[in-house]
Amino acid sequence: MAKKKRNQFDVDEIYRSLRTNIEFSQMDDAIQVINVVSTVPNEGKSTVACNLARIMAAKYKNVLLIDCDLRNASVHKTLGISNRCGLTNIISEFREGASIHSYEGVQDVQFDGGYALSVITAGHRVPNPSEVLGSKRLAKFLNQARQEFGYIIIDCPPVAVASDAIPLCNVSDGVLYVVNAKSSDKRKVKTAIGDVQRNGGHVIGVVLNRVESIESSNYGYGYGYGGEENGK
């Protein structure tokens, strides 16, 4: 992630545009905690979450990325960092009022340009991901994180695979829904977005990835805003 790829400039421009749209969507209500979700695995949500967090950190200080996909963690793979200690470890030893950076599972990832992103990977696998993500401990932990970070980006579990993502809807300010242009089932996407909204999730936009460019054979990203309209 820290190294520039051949088409990194184009990718960065797209994510800067996404960041700008998120900023403009805060006219009435502040959006501090953002969930990044998809319908099923392998639709690119973790890549979107990591890149959005990175671009947010390039402009703002104190940005936190959390991997809450406890069944299929991938943030540590994308960023090339350790997953020896992460969210599940932190929640097991959570202490009210303790600074987030006091926990061993918080890592600061440095990027070219002299900025850093704070990251909490998923941590050790647990037999009860839904209970962890729906626990009062996690809610209190996120409330503490709100006091210390300007933005919190959460890589959430896929909505249609398990109910893990639903409790996180109640602790976020906005949901970015990732759709794979090549493989996502429109009917499943519509149903999943409806589930998110019925459970208190505020869908602030849809990110369409794996979009084939007309000018080349490369794939990129697109984005749309409008919540319910984008779910149709």
CSV table of C-alpha atoms in Angstrom, one decimal:
chain,number,residue,atom,x,y,z
A,1,MET,CA,0.0,0.0,0.0
A,2,ALA,CA,2.8,2.4,0.8
A,3,LYS,CA,4.5,1.9,-2.6
A,4,LYS,CA,3.3,3.7,-5.7
A,5,LYS,CA,1.8,1.5,-8.4
A,6,ARG,CA,1.8,2.4,-12.0
A,7,ASN,CA,-1.8,3.5,-12.0
A,8,GLN,CA,-1.7,4.8,-8.4
A,9,PHE,CA,-2.4,8.4,-9.4
A,10,ASP,CA,-5.6,7.5,-11.1
A,11,VAL,CA,-6.7,5.4,-8.1
A,12,ASP,CA,-5.8,8.2,-5.7
A,13,GLU,CA,-7.8,10.7,-7.7
A,14,ILE,CA,-10.9,8.5,-7.6
A,15,TYR,CA,-10.6,8.1,-3.8
A,16,ARG,CA,-10.0,11.8,-3.4
A,17,SER,CA,-13.3,12.4,-5.3
A,18,LEU,CA,-15.0,9.9,-3.0
A,19,ARG,CA,-13.6,11.7,0.1
A,20,THR,CA,-14.9,15.0,-1.3
A,21,ASN,CA,-18.4,13.6,-1.8
A,22,ILE,CA,-18.4,12.2,1.8
A,23,GLU,CA,-17.4,15.7,3.1
A,24,PHE,CA,-20.2,17.3,1.2
A,25,SER,CA,-22.7,14.8,2.4
A,26,GLN,CA,-22.2,16.1,6.0
A,27,MET,CA,-24.2,19.3,5.5
A,28,ASP,CA,-26.8,18.3,8.1
A,29,ASP,CA,-25.3,15.5,10.1
A,30,ALA,CA,-21.6,14.9,10.8
A,31,ILE,CA,-20.3,11.6,9.4
A,32,GLN,CA,-17.4,10.3,11.6
A,33,VAL,CA,-17.8,6.6,11.6
A,34,ILE,CA,-18.2,5.0,8.1
A,35,ASN,CA,-19.0,1.3,7.5
A,36,VAL,CA,-17.9,-0.2,4.2
A,37,VAL,CA,-20.0,-3.2,3.3
A,38,SER,CA,-20.8,-5.5,0.4
A,39,THR,CA,-23.3,-8.3,-0.2
A,40,VAL,CA,-21.0,-11.3,-0.5
A,41,PRO,CA,-17.2,-11.8,-0.2
A,42,ASN,CA,-14.7,-10.9,-2.9
A,43,GLU,CA,-16.5,-7.7,-4.1
A,44,GLY,CA,-13.7,-5.4,-3.2
A,45,LYS,CA,-15.0,-3.8,0.1
A,46,SER,CA,-11.7,-4.3,2.0
A,47,THR,CA,-9.7,-2.7,-0.8
A,48,VAL,CA,-12.2,0.2,-0.8
A,49,ALA,CA,-12.0,0.5,3.0
A,50,CYS,CA,-8.2,0.5,3.0
A,51,ASN,CA,-7.9,3.1,0.2
A,52,LEU,CA,-10.5,5.4,1.6
A,53,ALA,CA,-8.9,5.3,5.0
A,54,ARG,CA,-5.5,6.0,3.4
A,55,ILE,CA,-6.8,9.0,1.4
A,56,MET,CA,-8.6,10.3,4.5
A,57,ALA,CA,-5.4,10.1,6.5
A,58,ALA,CA,-3.5,12.0,3.8
A,59,LYS,CA,-5.8,15.0,4.5
A,60,TYR,CA,-6.9,14.6,8.1
A,61,LYS,CA,-5.0,13.6,11.3
A,62,ASN,CA,-6.2,10.8,13.5
A,63,VAL,CA,-7.9,8.5,11.1
A,64,LEU,CA,-8.6,4.9,12.3
A,65,LEU,CA,-9.2,1.8,10.1
A,66,ILE,CA,-10.8,-1.2,11.8
A,67,ASP,CA,-11.2,-4.7,10.3
A,68,CYS,CA,-14.5,-6.0,11.7
A,69,ASP,CA,-14.7,-8.8,9.1
A,70,LEU,CA,-13.9,-11.4,11.8
A,71,ARG,CA,-14.7,-14.4,9.6
A,72,ASN,CA,-12.6,-13.4,6.6
A,73,ALA,CA,-10.1,-10.8,7.7
A,74,SER,CA,-8.0,-9.2,5.0
A,75,VAL,CA,-7.0,-5.7,6.0
A,76,HIS,CA,-3.7,-7.0,7.4
A,77,LYS,CA,-3.0,-8.7,4.0
A,78,THR,CA,-3.8,-5.6,2.0
A,79,LEU,CA,-1.6,-3.4,4.1
A,80,GLY,CA,1.1,-6.0,4.7
A,81,ILE,CA,1.0,-5.7,8.5
A,82,SER,CA,0.7,-8.2,11.4
A,83,ASN,CA,-2.6,-9.7,12.6
A,84,ARG,CA,-1.0,-11.2,15.7
A,85,CYS,CA,-3.0,-8.8,17.9
A,86,GLY,CA,-6.2,-6.9,16.8
A,87,LEU,CA,-9.8,-6.1,17.5
A,88,THR,CA,-10.8,-9.4,19.2
A,89,ASN,CA,-7.8,-9.1,21.6
A,90,ILE,CA,-8.6,-5.4,22.3
A,91,ILE,CA,-12.3,-6.1,23.1
A,92,SER,CA,-11.3,-8.9,25.5
A,93,GLU,CA,-9.2,-6.5,27.5
A,94,PHE,CA,-11.2,-3.3,27.0
A,95,ARG,CA,-11.1,-0.8,29.8
A,96,GLU,CA,-13.5,2.1,29.8
A,97,GLY,CA,-11.7,5.4,29.5
A,98,ALA,CA,-8.4,3.9,28.4
A,99,SER,CA,-6.8,5.6,25.3
A,100,ILE,CA,-7.1,3.6,22.1
A,101,HIS,CA,-3.4,3.8,21.5
A,102,SER,CA,-2.8,2.2,24.9
A,103,TYR,CA,-3.8,-1.2,23.4
A,104,GLU,CA,-1.1,-3.4,21.8
A,105,GLY,CA,-3.4,-4.1,18.8
A,106,VAL,CA,-3.2,-0.5,17.4
A,107,GLN,CA,-0.7,-0.1,14.6
A,108,ASP,CA,0.4,3.1,12.9
A,109,VAL,CA,1.1,2.5,9.2
A,110,GLN,CA,3.4,5.1,7.5
A,111,PHE,CA,2.8,6.2,3.9
A,112,ASP,CA,4.9,8.1,1.4
A,113,GLY,CA,4.1,11.8,2.0
A,114,GLY,CA,4.8,11.7,5.7
A,115,TYR,CA,1.4,10.8,7.0
A,116,ALA,CA,0.2,7.8,9.0
A,117,LEU,CA,-3.0,5.7,9.4
A,118,SER,CA,-3.9,4.0,12.6
A,119,VAL,CA,-5.1,0.4,12.0
A,120,ILE,CA,-6.7,-2.2,14.1
A,121,THR,CA,-6.7,-5.6,12.3
A,122,ALA,CA,-9.2,-8.3,13.1
A,123,GLY,CA,-7.0,-10.2,15.6
A,124,HIS,CA,-7.4,-13.8,16.8
A,125,ARG,CA,-10.2,-15.8,15.3
A,126,VAL,CA,-13.2,-16.2,17.7
A,127,PRO,CA,-16.1,-18.8,17.6
A,128,ASN,CA,-18.7,-16.1,18.0
A,129,PRO,CA,-18.1,-13.1,15.7
A,130,SER,CA,-21.7,-11.9,15.9
A,131,GLU,CA,-21.6,-11.7,19.7
A,132,VAL,CA,-18.4,-9.8,19.6
A,133,LEU,CA,-19.6,-7.3,17.0
A,134,GLY,CA,-23.0,-6.8,18.8
A,135,SER,CA,-21.5,-6.5,22.3
A,136,LYS,CA,-21.7,-3.5,24.6
A,137,ARG,CA,-17.9,-3.6,24.9
A,138,LEU,CA,-17.5,-2.9,21.2
A,139,ALA,CA,-20.0,-0.1,21.3
A,140,LYS,CA,-18.2,1.5,24.2
A,141,PHE,CA,-14.9,1.0,22.5
A,142,LEU,CA,-16.1,2.8,19.4
A,143,ASN,CA,-17.5,5.6,21.5
A,144,GLN,CA,-14.0,6.0,23.0
A,145,ALA,CA,-12.5,6.0,19.5
A,146,ARG,CA,-14.9,8.8,18.5
A,147,GLN,CA,-13.3,11.0,21.1
A,148,GLU,CA,-9.8,10.3,19.8
A,149,PHE,CA,-10.2,10.1,16.0
A,150,GLY,CA,-11.6,12.4,13.4
A,151,TYR,CA,-12.7,9.6,11.1
A,152,ILE,CA,-13.2,5.9,11.7
A,153,ILE,CA,-13.5,3.6,8.7
A,154,ILE,CA,-14.8,0.1,9.4
A,155,ASP,CA,-14.4,-2.9,7.0
A,156,CYS,CA,-17.6,-4.8,7.8
A,157,PRO,CA,-18.6,-8.4,7.1
A,158,PRO,CA,-20.7,-9.0,3.9
A,159,VAL,CA,-24.3,-8.5,4.7
A,160,ALA,CA,-25.7,-11.6,2.9
A,161,VAL,CA,-23.3,-14.1,4.5
A,162,ALA,CA,-24.1,-13.6,8.2
A,163,SER,CA,-25.8,-11.2,10.5
A,164,ASP,CA,-22.4,-9.8,11.8
A,165,ALA,CA,-22.7,-6.5,9.9
A,166,ILE,CA,-26.2,-5.6,11.2
A,167,PRO,CA,-25.2,-4.6,14.8
A,168,LEU,CA,-22.5,-2.3,13.3
A,169,CYS,CA,-25.2,-0.3,11.5
A,170,ASN,CA,-26.3,1.1,14.9
A,171,VAL,CA,-22.9,2.5,15.8
A,172,SER,CA,-22.0,4.1,12.5
A,173,ASP,CA,-23.0,7.4,10.9
A,174,GLY,CA,-23.0,6.3,7.3
A,175,VAL,CA,-22.6,3.2,5.2
A,176,LEU,CA,-20.7,2.9,1.9
A,177,TYR,CA,-22.1,0.0,-0.1
A,178,VAL,CA,-19.6,-1.7,-2.4
A,179,VAL,CA,-20.9,-3.4,-5.6
A,180,ASN,CA,-18.8,-5.4,-8.0
A,181,ALA,CA,-19.8,-4.5,-11.6
A,182,LYS,CA,-18.7,-7.9,-12.9
A,183,SER,CA,-20.3,-10.2,-10.4
A,184,SER,CA,-22.8,-8.6,-8.0
A,185,ASP,CA,-26.4,-9.9,-8.1
A,186,LYS,CA,-28.7,-6.9,-8.3
A,187,ARG,CA,-31.5,-8.6,-6.5
A,188,LYS,CA,-29.3,-9.6,-3.7
A,189,VAL,CA,-27.8,-6.1,-3.5
A,190,LYS,CA,-31.3,-4.5,-3.3
A,191,THR,CA,-32.3,-7.0,-0.6
A,192,ALA,CA,-29.1,-6.5,1.4
A,193,ILE,CA,-29.3,-2.7,1.3
A,194,GLY,CA,-32.9,-2.9,2.5
A,195,ASP,CA,-31.8,-5.1,5.4
A,196,VAL,CA,-29.1,-2.5,6.3
A,197,GLN,CA,-31.6,0.4,6.2
A,198,ARG,CA,-34.3,-1.4,8.2
A,199,ASN,CA,-31.7,-2.0,10.9
A,200,GLY,CA,-30.7,1.7,11.2
A,201,GLY,CA,-28.0,1.9,8.6
A,202,HIS,CA,-27.8,5.2,6.7
A,203,VAL,CA,-26.5,4.4,3.2
A,204,ILE,CA,-24.7,7.5,2.1
A,205,GLY,CA,-23.4,6.0,-1.2
A,206,VAL,CA,-22.6,3.1,-3.5
A,207,VAL,CA,-19.1,2.4,-4.8
A,208,LEU,CA,-19.1,0.4,-8.0
A,209,ASN,CA,-15.8,-1.3,-8.6
A,210,ARG,CA,-14.4,-3.5,-11.3
A,211,VAL,CA,-15.8,-1.1,-13.9
A,212,GLU,CA,-14.1,-1.7,-17.3
A,213,SER,CA,-12.8,1.6,-18.8
A,214,ILE,CA,-14.0,2.4,-22.3
A,215,GLU,CA,-10.5,3.8,-23.1
A,216,SER,CA,-8.6,0.8,-21.9
A,217,SER,CA,-8.8,-2.8,-20.6
A,218,ASN,CA,-8.1,-1.6,-17.1
A,219,TYR,CA,-10.6,-1.8,-14.3
A,220,GLY,CA,-11.4,1.0,-11.9
A,221,TYR,CA,-13.9,2.4,-9.5
A,222,GLY,CA,-17.0,4.5,-9.7
A,223,TYR,CA,-19.2,5.9,-7.1
A,224,GLY,CA,-22.8,7.1,-6.7
A,225,TYR,CA,-24.7,8.9,-3.9
A,226,GLY,CA,-28.3,8.9,-3.0
A,227,GLY,CA,-28.8,5.9,-0.7
A,228,GLU,CA,-32.1,4.3,-1.5
A,229,GLU,CA,-32.1,5.3,-5.1
A,230,ASN,CA,-28.7,3.5,-5.6
A,231,GLY,CA,-30.2,0.4,-4.1
A,232,LYS,CA,-32.9,0.0,-6.8
